[in-house]
PDB file of C-alpha atoms and ligand atoms in Angstrom:
ATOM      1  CA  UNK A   1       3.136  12.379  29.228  1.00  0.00           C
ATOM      2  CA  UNK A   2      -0.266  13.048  26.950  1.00  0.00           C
ATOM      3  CA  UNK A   3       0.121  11.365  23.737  1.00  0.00           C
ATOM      4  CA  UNK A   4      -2.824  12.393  20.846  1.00  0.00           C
ATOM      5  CA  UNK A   5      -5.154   9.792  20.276  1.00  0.00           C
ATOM      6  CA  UNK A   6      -7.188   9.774  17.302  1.00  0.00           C
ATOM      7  CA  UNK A   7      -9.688   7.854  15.324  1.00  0.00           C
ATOM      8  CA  UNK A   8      -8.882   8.928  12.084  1.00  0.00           C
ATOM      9  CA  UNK A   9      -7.222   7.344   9.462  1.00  0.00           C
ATOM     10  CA  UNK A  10      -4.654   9.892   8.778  1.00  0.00           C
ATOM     11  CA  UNK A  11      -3.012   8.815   4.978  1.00  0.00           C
ATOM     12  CA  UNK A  12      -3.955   6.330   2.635  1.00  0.00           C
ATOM     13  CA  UNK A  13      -3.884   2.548   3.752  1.00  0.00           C
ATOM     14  CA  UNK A  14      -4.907  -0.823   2.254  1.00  0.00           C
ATOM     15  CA  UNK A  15      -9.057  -1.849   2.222  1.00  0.00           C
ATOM     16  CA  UNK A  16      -7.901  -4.704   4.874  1.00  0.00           C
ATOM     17  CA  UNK A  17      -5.937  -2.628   7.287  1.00  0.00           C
ATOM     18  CA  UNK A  18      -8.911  -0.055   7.878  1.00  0.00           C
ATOM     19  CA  UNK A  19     -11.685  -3.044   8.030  1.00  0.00           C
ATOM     20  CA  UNK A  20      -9.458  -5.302  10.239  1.00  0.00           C
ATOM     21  CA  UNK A  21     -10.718  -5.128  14.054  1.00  0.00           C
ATOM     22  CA  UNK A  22     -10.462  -6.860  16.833  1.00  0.00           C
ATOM     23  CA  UNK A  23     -13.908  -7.876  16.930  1.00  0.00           C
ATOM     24  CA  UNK A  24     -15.956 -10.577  19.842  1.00  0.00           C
ATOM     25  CA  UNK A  25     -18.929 -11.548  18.009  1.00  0.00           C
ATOM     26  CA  UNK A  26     -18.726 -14.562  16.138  1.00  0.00           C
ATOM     27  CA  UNK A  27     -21.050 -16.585  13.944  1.00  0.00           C
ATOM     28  CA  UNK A  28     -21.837 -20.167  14.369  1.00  0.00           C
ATOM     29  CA  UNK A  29     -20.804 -20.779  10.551  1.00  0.00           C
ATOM     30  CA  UNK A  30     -17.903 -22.859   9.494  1.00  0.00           C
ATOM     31  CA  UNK A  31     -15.133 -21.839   7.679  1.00  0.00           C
ATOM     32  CA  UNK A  32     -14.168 -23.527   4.896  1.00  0.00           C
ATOM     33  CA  UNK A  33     -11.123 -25.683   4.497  1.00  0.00           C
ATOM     34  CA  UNK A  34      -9.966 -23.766   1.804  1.00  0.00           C
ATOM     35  CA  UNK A  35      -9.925 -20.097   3.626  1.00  0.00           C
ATOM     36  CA  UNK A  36      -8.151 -21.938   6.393  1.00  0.00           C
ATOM     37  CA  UNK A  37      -5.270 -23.131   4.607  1.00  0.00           C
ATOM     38  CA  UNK A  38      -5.328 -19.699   2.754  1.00  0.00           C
ATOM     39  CA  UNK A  39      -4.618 -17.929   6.121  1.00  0.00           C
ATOM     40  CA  UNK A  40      -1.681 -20.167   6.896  1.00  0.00           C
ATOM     41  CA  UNK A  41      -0.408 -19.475   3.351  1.00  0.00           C
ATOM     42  CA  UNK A  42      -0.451 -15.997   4.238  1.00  0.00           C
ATOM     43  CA  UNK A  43       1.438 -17.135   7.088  1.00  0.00           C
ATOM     44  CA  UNK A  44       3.855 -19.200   5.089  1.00  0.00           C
ATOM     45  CA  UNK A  45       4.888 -16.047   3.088  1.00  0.00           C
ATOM     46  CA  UNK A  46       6.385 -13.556   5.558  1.00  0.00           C
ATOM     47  CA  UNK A  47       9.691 -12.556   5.766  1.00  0.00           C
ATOM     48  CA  UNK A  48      11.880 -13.901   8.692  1.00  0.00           C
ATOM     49  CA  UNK A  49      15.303 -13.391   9.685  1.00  0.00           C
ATOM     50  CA  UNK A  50      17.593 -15.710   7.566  1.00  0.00           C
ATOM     51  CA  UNK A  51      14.359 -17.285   6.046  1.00  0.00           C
ATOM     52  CA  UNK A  52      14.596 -19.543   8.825  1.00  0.00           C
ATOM     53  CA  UNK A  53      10.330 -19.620   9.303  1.00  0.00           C
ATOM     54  CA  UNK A  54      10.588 -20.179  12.872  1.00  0.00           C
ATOM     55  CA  UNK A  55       6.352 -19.931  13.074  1.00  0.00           C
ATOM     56  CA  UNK A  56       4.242 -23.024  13.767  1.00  0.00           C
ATOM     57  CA  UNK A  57       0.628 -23.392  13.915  1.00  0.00           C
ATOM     58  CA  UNK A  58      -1.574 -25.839  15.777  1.00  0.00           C
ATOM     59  CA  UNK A  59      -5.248 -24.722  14.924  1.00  0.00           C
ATOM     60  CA  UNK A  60      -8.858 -26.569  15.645  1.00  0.00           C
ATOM     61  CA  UNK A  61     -11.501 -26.273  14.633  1.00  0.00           C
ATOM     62  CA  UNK A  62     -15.178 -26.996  16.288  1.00  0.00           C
ATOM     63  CA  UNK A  63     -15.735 -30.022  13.904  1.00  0.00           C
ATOM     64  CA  UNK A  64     -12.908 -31.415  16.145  1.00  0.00           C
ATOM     65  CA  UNK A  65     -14.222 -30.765  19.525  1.00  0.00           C
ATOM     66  CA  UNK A  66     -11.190 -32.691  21.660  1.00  0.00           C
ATOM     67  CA  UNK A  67      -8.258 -30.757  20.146  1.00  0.00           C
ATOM     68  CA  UNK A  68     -10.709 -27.287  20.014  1.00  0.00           C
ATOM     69  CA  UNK A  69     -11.263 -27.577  23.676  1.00  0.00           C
ATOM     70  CA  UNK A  70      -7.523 -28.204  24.602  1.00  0.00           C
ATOM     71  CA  UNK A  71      -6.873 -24.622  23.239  1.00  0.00           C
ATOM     72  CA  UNK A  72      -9.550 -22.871  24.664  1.00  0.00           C
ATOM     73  CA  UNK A  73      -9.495 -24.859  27.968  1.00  0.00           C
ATOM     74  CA  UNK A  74      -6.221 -22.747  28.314  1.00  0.00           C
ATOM     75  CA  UNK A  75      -8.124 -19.224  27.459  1.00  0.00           C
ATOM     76  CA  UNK A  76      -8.406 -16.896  30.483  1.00  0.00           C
ATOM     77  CA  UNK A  77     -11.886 -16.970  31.633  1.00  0.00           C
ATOM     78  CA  UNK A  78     -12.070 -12.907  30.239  1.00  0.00           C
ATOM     79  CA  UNK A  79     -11.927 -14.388  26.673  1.00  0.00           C
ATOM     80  CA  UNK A  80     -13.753 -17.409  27.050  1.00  0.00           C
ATOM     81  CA  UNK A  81     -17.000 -15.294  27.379  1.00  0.00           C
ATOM     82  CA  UNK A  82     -16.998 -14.741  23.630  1.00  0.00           C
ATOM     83  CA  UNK A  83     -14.052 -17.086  22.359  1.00  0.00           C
ATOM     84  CA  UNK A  84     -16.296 -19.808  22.880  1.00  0.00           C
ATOM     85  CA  UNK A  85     -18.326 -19.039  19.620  1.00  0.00           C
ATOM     86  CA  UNK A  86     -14.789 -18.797  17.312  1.00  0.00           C
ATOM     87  CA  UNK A  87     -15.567 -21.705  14.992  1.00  0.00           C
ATOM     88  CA  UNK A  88     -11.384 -21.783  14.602  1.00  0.00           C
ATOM     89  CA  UNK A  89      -8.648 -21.461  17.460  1.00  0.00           C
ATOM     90  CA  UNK A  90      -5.080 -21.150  16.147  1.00  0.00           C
ATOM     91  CA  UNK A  91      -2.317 -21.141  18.894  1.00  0.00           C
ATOM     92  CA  UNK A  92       0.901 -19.493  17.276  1.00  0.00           C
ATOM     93  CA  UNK A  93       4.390 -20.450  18.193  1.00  0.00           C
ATOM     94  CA  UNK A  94       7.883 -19.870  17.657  1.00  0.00           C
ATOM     95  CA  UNK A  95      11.038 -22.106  17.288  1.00  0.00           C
ATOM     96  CA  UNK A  96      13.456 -20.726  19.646  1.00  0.00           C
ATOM     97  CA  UNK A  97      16.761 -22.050  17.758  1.00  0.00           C
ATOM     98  CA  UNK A  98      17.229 -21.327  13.993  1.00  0.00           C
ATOM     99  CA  UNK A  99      16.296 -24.573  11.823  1.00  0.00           C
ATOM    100  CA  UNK A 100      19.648 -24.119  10.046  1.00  0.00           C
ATOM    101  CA  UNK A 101      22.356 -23.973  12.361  1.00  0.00           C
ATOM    102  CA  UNK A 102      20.716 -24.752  16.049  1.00  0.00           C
ATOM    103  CA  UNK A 103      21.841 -21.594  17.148  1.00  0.00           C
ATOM    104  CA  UNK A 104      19.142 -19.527  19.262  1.00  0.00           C
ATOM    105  CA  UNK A 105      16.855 -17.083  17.113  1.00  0.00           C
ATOM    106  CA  UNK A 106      17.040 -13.785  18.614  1.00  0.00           C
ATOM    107  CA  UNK A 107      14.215 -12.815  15.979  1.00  0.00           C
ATOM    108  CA  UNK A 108      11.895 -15.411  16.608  1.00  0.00           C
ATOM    109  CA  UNK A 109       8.882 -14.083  18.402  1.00  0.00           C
ATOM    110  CA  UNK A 110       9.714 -11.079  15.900  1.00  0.00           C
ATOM    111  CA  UNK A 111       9.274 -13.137  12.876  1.00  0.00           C
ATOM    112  CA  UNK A 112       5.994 -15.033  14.699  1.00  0.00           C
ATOM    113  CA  UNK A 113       4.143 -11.584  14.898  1.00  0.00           C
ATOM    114  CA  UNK A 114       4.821 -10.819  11.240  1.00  0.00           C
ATOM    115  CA  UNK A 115       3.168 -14.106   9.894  1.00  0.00           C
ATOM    116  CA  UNK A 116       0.767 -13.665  12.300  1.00  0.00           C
ATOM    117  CA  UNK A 117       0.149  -9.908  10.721  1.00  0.00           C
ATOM    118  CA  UNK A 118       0.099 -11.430   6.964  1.00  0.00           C
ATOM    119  CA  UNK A 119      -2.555 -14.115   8.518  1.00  0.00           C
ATOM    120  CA  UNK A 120      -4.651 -11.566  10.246  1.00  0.00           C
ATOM    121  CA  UNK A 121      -5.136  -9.380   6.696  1.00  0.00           C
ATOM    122  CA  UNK A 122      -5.334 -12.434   4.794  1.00  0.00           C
ATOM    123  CA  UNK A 123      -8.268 -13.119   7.212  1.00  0.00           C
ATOM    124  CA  UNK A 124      -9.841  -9.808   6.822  1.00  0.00           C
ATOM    125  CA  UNK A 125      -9.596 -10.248   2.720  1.00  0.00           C
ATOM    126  CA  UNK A 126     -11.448 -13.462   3.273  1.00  0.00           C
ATOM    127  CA  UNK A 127     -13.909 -11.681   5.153  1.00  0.00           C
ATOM    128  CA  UNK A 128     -13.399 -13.594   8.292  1.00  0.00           C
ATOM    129  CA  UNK A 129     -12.968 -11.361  12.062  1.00  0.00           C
ATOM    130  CA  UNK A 130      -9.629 -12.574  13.948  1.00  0.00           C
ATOM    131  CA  UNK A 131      -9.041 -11.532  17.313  1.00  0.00           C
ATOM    132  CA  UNK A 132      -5.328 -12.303  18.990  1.00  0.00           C
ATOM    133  CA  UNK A 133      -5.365 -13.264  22.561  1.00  0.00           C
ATOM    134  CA  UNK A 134      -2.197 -13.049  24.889  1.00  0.00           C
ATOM    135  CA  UNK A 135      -4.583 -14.087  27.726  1.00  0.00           C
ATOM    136  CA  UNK A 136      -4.229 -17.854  28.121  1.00  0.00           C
ATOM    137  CA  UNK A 137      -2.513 -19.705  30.564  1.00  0.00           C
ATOM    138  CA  UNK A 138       0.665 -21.112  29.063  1.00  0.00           C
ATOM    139  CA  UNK A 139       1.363 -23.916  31.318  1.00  0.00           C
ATOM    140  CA  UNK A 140      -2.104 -25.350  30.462  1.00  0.00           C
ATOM    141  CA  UNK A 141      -1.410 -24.907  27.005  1.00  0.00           C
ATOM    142  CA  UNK A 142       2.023 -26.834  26.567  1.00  0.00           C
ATOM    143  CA  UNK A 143       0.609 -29.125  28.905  1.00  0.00           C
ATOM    144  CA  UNK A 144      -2.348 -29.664  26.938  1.00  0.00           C
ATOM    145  CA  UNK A 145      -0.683 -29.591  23.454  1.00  0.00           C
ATOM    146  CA  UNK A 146       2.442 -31.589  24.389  1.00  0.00           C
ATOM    147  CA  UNK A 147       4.837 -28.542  23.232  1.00  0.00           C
ATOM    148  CA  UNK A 148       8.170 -29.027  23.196  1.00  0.00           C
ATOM    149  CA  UNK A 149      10.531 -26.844  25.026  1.00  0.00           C
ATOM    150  CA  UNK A 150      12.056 -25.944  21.697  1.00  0.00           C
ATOM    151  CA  UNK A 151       8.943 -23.500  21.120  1.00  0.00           C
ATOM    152  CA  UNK A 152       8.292 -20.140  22.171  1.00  0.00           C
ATOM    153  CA  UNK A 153       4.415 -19.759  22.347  1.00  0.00           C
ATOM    154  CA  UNK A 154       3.026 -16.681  20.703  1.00  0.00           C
ATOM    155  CA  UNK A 155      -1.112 -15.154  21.232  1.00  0.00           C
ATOM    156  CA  UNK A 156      -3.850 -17.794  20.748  1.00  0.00           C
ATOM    157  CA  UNK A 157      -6.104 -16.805  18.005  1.00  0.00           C
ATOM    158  CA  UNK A 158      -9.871 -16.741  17.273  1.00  0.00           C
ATOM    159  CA  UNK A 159     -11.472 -16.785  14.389  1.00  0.00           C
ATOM    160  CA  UNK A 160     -14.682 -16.879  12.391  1.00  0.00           C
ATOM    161  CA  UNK A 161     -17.610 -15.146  10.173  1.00  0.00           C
ATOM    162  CA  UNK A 162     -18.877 -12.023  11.669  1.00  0.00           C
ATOM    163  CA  UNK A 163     -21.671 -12.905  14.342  1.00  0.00           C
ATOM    164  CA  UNK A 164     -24.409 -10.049  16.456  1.00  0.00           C
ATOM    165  CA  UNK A 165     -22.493  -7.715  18.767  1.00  0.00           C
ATOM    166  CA  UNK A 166     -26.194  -7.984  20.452  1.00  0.00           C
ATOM    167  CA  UNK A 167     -25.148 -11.877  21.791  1.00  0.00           C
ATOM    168  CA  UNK A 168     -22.144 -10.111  23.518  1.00  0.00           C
ATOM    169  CA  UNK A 169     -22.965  -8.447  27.413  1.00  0.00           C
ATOM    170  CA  UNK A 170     -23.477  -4.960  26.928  1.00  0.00           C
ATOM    171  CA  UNK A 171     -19.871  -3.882  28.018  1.00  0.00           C
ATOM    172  CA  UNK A 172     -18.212  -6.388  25.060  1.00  0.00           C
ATOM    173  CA  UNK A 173     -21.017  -5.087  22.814  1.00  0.00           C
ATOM    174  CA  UNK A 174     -19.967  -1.425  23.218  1.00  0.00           C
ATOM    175  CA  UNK A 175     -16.192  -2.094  22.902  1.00  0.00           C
ATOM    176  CA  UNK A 176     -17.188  -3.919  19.597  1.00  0.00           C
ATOM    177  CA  UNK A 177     -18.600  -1.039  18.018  1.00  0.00           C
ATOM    178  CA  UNK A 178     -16.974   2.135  19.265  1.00  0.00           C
ATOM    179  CA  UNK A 179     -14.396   3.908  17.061  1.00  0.00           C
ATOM    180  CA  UNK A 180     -11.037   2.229  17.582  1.00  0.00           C
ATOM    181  CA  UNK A 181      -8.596   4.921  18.408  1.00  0.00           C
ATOM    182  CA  UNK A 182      -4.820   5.273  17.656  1.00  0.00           C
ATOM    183  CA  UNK A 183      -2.065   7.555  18.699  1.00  0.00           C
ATOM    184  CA  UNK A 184      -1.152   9.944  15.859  1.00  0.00           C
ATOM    185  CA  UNK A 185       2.088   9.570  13.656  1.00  0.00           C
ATOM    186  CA  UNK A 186       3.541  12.455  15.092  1.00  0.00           C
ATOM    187  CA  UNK A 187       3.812  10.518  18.414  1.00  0.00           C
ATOM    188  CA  UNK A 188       5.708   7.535  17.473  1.00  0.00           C
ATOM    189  CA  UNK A 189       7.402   8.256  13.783  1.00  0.00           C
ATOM    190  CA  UNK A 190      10.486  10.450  14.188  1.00  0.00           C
ATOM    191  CA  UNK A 191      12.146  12.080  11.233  1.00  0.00           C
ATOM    192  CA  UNK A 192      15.053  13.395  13.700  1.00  0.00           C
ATOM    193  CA  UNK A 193      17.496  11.893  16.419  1.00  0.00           C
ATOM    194  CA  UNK A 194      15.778  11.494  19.634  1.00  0.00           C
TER     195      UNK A 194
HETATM  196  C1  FMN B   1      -0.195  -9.660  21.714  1.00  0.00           C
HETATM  197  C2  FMN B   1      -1.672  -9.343  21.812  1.00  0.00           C
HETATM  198  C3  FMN B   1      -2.401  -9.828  22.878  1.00  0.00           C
HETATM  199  C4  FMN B   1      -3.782  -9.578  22.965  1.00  0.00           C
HETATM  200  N1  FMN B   1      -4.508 -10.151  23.973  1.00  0.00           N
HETATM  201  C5  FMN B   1      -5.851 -10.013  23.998  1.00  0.00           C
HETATM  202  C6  FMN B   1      -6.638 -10.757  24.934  1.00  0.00           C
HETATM  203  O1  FMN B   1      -6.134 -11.577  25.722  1.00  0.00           O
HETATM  204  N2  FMN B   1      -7.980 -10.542  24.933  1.00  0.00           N
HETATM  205  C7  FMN B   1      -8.586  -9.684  24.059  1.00  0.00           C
HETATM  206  O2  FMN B   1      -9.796  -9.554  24.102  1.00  0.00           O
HETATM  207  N3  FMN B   1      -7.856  -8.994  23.134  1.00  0.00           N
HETATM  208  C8  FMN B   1      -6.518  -9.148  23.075  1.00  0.00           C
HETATM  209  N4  FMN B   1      -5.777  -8.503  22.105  1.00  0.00           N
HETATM  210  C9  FMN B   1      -6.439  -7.599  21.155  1.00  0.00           C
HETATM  211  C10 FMN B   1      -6.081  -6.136  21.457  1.00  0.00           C
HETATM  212  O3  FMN B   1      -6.784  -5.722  22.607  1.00  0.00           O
HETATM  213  C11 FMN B   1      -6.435  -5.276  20.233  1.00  0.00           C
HETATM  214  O4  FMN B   1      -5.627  -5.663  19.147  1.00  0.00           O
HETATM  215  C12 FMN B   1      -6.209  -3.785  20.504  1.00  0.00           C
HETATM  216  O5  FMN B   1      -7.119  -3.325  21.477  1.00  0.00           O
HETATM  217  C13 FMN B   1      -6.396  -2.933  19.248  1.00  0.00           C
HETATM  218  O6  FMN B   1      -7.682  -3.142  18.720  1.00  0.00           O
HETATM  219  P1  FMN B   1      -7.928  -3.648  17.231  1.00  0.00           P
HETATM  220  O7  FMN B   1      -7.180  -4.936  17.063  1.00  0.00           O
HETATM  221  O8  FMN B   1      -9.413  -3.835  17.128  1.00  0.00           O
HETATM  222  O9  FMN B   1      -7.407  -2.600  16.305  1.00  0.00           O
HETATM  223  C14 FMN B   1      -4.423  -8.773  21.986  1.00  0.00           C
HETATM  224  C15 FMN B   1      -3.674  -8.305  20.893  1.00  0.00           C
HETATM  225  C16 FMN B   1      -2.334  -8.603  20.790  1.00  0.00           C
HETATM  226  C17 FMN B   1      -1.563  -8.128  19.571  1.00  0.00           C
END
């Protein structure tokens, strides 16, 4: 099956949602305490199934070197390369059982991607890049982070001022700057049955 790609942005969207990328070039520059805690805020105000809130946050960042380098000592040597230079490393998780009642939350890892969504605009408002990374070794991470068994673990997350694509290798450095590319509406929104 073909699907159309395309780089176009095809109707109207938010500022954030066209600037927001992916991006592997960081700079060295600290972010301040008070953009951090504005990112989880973001965070804090996404909807979840019965309100329950079932993300959790354990971020570090370089000023704390031991905690820092127990999440990216888990990163998968493909995203060290540039992760290194992410002045903040969030690892996202999920509480498996609902807060309220115990039971399991079916719409955990659901709810976990939406706050993660609200945190990665919020980032691009704040003018920071943030870059989600499902490539880390899990058992290093609850290892390293003492997670209970209670959590789900969601991407790892980098984050940081914009830094020069030309510090990347020139394969990352090409992927940072070429047109990111989307399938079209008409392949995934239906106005029909299937
Ligand atoms: C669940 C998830 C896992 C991802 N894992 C990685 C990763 O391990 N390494 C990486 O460089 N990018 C990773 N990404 C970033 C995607 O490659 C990126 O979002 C996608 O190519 C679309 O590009 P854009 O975010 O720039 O629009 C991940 C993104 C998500 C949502």
């Amino acid at each position: 099956m073909v699907m159309k790609i395309s780089s176009e942005i095809e109707s109207p969207v938010l500022d954030v949602i066209k600037q927001r990328r992916s991006r592997r070039a960081y700079s060295l520059r600290p972010i301040e305490d008070e953009k951090i805690k504005s990112l989880f805020e973001a965070a804090r105000w996404a909807p979840s199934s019965m309100n329950d809130q079932p993300w959790t946050y354990i971020y570090a960042t370089k000023e704390q070197p031991e905690l820092w380098n127990k999440l990216f000592n888990s990163l998968n040597d493909s995203n060290k390369v540039w992760a290194k230079v992410a002045p903040l490393l969030v690892l996202s998780l999920a509480r498996k059982n609902f807060a309220l009642n115990g039971m399991p939350n079916g719409a955990a890892k659901y709810d976990l991607g939406g706050a993660n969504a609200f945190l990665a605009l919020q980032a691009t408002e704040l003018g920071l890049n943030i870059h989600q990374m499902g490539g880390y070794d899990h058992q290093k991470a609850i290892v390293n982070l003492h997670i209970p068994d209670s959590y789900e673990l969601g991407v790892m997350i980098a984050i940081g001022y914009e830094g020069d694509p030309e510090t990347l290798s020139e394969h990352l450095k090409q992927r940072e700057v070429a047109p990111r590319q989307r399938y079209v509406q008409q392949e995934f929104v239906m106005n029909t049955t299937f």
